[in-house]
Short mmCIF file of N, CA and C in Angstrom, two decimals:
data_model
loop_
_atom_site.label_atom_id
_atom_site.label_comp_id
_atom_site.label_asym_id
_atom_site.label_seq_id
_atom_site.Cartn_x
_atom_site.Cartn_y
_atom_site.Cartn_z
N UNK A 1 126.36 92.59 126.89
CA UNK A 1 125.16 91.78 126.77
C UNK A 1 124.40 92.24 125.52
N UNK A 2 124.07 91.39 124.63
CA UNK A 2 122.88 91.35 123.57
C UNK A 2 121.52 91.30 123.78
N UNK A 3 120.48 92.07 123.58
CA UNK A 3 119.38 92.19 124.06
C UNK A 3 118.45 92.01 123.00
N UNK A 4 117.64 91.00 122.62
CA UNK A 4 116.66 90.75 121.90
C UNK A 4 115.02 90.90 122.35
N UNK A 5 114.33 92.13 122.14
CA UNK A 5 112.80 91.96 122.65
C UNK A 5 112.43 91.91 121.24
N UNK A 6 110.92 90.80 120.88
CA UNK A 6 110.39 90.94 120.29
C UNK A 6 108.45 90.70 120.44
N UNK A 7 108.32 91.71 120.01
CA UNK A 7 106.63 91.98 119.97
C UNK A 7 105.83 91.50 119.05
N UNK A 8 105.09 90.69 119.77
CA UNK A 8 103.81 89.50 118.45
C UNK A 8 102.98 90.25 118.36
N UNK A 9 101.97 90.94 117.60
CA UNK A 9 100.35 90.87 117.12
C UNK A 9 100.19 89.63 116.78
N UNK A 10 98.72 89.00 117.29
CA UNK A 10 98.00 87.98 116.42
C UNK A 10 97.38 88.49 116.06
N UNK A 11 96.37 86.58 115.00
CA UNK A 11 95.41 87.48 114.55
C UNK A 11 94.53 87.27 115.45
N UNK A 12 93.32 87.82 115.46
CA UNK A 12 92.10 88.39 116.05
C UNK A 12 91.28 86.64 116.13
N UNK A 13 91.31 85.98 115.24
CA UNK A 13 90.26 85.27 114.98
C UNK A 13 91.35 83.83 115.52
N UNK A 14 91.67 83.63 116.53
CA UNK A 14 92.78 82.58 116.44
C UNK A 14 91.86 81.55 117.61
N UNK A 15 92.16 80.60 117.33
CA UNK A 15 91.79 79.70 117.93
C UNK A 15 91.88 79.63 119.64
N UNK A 16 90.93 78.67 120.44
CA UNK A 16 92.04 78.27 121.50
C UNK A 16 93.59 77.75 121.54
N UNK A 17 93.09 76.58 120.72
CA UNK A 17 94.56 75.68 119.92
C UNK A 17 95.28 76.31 119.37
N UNK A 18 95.04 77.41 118.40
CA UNK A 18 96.17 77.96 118.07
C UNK A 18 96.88 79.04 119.15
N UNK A 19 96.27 79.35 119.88
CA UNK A 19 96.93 80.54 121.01
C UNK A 19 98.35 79.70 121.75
N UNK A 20 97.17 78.15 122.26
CA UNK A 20 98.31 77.42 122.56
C UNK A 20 99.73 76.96 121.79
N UNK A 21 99.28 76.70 120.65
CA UNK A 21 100.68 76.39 119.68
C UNK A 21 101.36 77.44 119.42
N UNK A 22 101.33 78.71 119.52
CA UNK A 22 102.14 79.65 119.55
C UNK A 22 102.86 79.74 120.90
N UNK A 23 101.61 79.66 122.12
CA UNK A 23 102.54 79.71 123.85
C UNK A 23 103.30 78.61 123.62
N UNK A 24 103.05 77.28 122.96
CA UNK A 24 104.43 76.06 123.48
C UNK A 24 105.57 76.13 122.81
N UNK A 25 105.33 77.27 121.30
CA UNK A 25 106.16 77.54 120.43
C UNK A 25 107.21 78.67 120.95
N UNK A 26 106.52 79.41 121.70
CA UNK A 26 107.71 80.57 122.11
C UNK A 26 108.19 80.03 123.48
N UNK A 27 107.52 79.57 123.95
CA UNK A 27 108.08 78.86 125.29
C UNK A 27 109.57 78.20 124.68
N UNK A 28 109.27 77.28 123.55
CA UNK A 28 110.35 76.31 123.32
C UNK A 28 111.95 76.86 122.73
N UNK A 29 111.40 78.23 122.90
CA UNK A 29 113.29 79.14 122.28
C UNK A 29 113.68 78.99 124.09
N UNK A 30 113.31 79.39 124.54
CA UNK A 30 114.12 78.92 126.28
C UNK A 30 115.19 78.21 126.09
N UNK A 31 114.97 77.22 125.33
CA UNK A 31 115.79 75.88 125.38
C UNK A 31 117.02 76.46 124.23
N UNK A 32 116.92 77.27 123.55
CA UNK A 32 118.04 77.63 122.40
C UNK A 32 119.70 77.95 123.52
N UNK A 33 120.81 77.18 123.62
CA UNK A 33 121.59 77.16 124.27
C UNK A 33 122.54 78.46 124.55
N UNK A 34 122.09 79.21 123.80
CA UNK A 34 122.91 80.59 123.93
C UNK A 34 122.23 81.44 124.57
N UNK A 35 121.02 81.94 125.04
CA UNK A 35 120.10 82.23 125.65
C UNK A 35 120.11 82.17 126.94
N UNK A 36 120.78 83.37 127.52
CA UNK A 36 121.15 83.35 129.12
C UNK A 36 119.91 84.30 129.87
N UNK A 37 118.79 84.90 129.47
CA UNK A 37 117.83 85.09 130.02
C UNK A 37 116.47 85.16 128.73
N UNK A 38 114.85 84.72 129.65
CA UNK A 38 114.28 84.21 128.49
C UNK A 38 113.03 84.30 129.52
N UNK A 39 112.39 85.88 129.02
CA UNK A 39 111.18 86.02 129.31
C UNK A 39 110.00 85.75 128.22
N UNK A 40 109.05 85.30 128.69
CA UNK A 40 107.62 85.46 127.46
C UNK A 40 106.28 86.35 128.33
N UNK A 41 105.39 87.13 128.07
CA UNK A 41 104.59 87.11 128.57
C UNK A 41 103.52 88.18 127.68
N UNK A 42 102.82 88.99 128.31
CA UNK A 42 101.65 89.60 127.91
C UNK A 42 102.25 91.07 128.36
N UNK A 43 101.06 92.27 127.48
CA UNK A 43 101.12 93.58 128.09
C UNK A 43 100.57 93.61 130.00
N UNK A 44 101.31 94.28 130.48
CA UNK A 44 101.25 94.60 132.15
C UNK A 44 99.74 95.38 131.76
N UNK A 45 99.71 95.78 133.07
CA UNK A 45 98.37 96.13 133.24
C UNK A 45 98.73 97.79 133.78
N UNK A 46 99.78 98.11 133.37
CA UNK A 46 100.00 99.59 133.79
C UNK A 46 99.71 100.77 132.32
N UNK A 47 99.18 101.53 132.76
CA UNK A 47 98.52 102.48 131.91
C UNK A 47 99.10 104.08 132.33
N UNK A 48 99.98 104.29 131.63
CA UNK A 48 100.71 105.41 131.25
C UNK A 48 100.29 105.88 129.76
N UNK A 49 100.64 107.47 129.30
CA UNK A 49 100.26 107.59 128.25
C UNK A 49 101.56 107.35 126.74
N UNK A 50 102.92 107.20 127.73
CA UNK A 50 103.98 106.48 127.04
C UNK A 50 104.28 104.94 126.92
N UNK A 51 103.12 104.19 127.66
CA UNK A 51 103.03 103.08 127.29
C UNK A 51 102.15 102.06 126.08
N UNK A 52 103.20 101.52 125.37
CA UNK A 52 102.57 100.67 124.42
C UNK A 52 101.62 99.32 124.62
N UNK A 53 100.85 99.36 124.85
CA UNK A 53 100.15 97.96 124.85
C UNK A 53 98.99 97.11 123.55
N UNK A 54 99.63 97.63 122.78
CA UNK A 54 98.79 97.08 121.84
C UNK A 54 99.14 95.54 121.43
N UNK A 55 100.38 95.28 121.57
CA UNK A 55 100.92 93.75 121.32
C UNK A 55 100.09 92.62 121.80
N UNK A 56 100.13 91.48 121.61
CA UNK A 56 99.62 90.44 122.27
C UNK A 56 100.68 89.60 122.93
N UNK A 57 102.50 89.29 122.92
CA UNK A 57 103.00 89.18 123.98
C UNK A 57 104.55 89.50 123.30
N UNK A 58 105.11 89.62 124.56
CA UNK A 58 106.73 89.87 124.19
C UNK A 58 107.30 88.83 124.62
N UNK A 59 108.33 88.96 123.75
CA UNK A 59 109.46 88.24 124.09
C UNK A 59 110.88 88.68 124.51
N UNK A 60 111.59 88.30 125.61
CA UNK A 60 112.74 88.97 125.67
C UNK A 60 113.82 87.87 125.81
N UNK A 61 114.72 87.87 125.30
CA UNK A 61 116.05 87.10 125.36
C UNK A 61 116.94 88.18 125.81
N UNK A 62 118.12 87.32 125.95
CA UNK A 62 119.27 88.03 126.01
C UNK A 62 120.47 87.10 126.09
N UNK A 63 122.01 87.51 125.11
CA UNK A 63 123.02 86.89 125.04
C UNK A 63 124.12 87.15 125.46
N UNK A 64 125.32 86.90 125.97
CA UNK A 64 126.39 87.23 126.55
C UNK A 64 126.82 88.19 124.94
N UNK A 65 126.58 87.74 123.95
CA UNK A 65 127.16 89.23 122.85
C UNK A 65 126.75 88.61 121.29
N UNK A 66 126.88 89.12 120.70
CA UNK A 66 125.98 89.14 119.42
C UNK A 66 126.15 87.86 119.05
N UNK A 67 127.55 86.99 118.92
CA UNK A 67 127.46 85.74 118.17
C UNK A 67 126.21 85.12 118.60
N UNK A 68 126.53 85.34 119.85
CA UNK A 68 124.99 83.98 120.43
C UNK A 68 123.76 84.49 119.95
N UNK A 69 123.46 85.43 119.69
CA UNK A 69 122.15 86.03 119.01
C UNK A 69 122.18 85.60 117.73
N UNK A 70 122.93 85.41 116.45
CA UNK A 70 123.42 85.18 115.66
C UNK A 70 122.94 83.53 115.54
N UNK A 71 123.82 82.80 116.65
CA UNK A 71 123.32 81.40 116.53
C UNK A 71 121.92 81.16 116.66
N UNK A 72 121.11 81.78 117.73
CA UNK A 72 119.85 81.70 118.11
C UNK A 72 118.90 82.04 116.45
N UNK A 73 119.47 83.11 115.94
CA UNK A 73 118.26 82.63 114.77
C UNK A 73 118.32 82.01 113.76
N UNK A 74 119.53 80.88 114.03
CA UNK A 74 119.87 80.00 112.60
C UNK A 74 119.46 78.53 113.56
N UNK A 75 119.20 79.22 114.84
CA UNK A 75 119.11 77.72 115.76
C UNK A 75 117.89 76.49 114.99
N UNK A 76 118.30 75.54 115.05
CA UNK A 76 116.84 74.79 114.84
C UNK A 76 115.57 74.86 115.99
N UNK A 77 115.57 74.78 116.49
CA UNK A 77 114.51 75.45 117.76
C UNK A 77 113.46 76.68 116.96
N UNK A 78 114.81 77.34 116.91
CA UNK A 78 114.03 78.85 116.45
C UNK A 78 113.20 79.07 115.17
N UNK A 79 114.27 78.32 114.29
CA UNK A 79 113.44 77.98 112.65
C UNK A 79 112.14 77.13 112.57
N UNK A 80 111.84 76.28 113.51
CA UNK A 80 110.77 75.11 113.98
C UNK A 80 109.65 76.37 114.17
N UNK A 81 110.08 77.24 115.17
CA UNK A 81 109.16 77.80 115.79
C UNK A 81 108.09 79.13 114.50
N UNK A 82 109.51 79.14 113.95
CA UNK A 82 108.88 80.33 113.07
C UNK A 82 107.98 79.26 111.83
N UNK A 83 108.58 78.48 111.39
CA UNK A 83 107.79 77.59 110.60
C UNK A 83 106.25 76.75 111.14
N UNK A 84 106.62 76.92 112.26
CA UNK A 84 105.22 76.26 113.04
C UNK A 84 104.27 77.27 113.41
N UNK A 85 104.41 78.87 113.90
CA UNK A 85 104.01 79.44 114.06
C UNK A 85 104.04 80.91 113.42
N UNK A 86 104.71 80.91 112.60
CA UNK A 86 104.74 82.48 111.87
C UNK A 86 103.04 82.26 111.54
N UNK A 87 102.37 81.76 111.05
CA UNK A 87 101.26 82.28 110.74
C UNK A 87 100.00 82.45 111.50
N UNK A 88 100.39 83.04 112.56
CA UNK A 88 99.54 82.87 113.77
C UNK A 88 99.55 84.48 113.85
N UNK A 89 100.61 85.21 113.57
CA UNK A 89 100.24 86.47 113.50
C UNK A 89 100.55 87.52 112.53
N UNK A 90 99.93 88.69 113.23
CA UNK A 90 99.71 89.53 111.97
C UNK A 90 101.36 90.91 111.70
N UNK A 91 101.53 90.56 112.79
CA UNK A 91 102.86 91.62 113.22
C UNK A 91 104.21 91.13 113.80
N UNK A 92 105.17 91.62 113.76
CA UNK A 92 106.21 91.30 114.79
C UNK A 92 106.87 92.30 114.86
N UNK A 93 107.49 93.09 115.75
CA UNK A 93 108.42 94.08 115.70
C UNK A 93 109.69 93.64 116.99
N UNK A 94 110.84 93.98 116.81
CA UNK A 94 111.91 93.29 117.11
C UNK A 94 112.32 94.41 117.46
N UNK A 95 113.47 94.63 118.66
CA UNK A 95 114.12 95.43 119.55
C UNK A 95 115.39 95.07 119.47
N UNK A 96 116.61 95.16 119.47
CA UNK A 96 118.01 94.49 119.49
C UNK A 96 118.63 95.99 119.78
N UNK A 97 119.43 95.63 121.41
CA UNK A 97 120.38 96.16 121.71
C UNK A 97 121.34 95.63 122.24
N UNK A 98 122.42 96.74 122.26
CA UNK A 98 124.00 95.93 123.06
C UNK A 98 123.57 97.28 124.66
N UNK A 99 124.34 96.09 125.56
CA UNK A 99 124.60 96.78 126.84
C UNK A 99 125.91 97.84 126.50
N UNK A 100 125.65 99.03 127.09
CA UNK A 100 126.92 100.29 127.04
C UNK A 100 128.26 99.61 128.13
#
């Protein structure tokens, strides 16, 4: 299995509307056909001192093995999304692993 998490910062000053066009924007990789699991959400509310919560939401995919990860970011879905919404934030940091 291929494991894609990736972590948004916005910016600070973002709209209602724009919060939303980013949620319908990451919502809409779900639909990328190689994409066999497809979380979105916010930092938990658990407070450890090894926990990161500074992000504003993650994303997690995951692919049966790298091609499909591969397709997913040449997908049109995905390019829409980054073109519609890359400028909504200030950060992204990306996670990619393979299952042992």
């Amino acid at each position: 299995m291929f494991v894609h998490i990736v972590n948004f910062w916005l910016k600070k000053e973002l709209s209602a509307e724009d919060i939303a066009l980013f949620e319908a924007g990451v919502q809409s990789l779900a639909d990328v056909e190689t994409v066999d699991v497809f979380s979105v959400g916010k930092p938990a509310k658990t407070d450890r001192p090894v926990i990161d919560r500074s992000y504003d939401y993650c994303l997690l995919t995951t692919f049966e093995e790298e091609k499909g990860h591969d397709y997913y970011q040449t997908a049109p879905i995905h390019l829409e999304f980054i073109k519609n919404c890359a400028h909504l934030w200030d950060k992204v940091l990306i996670y990619d692993s393979e299952s042992m």
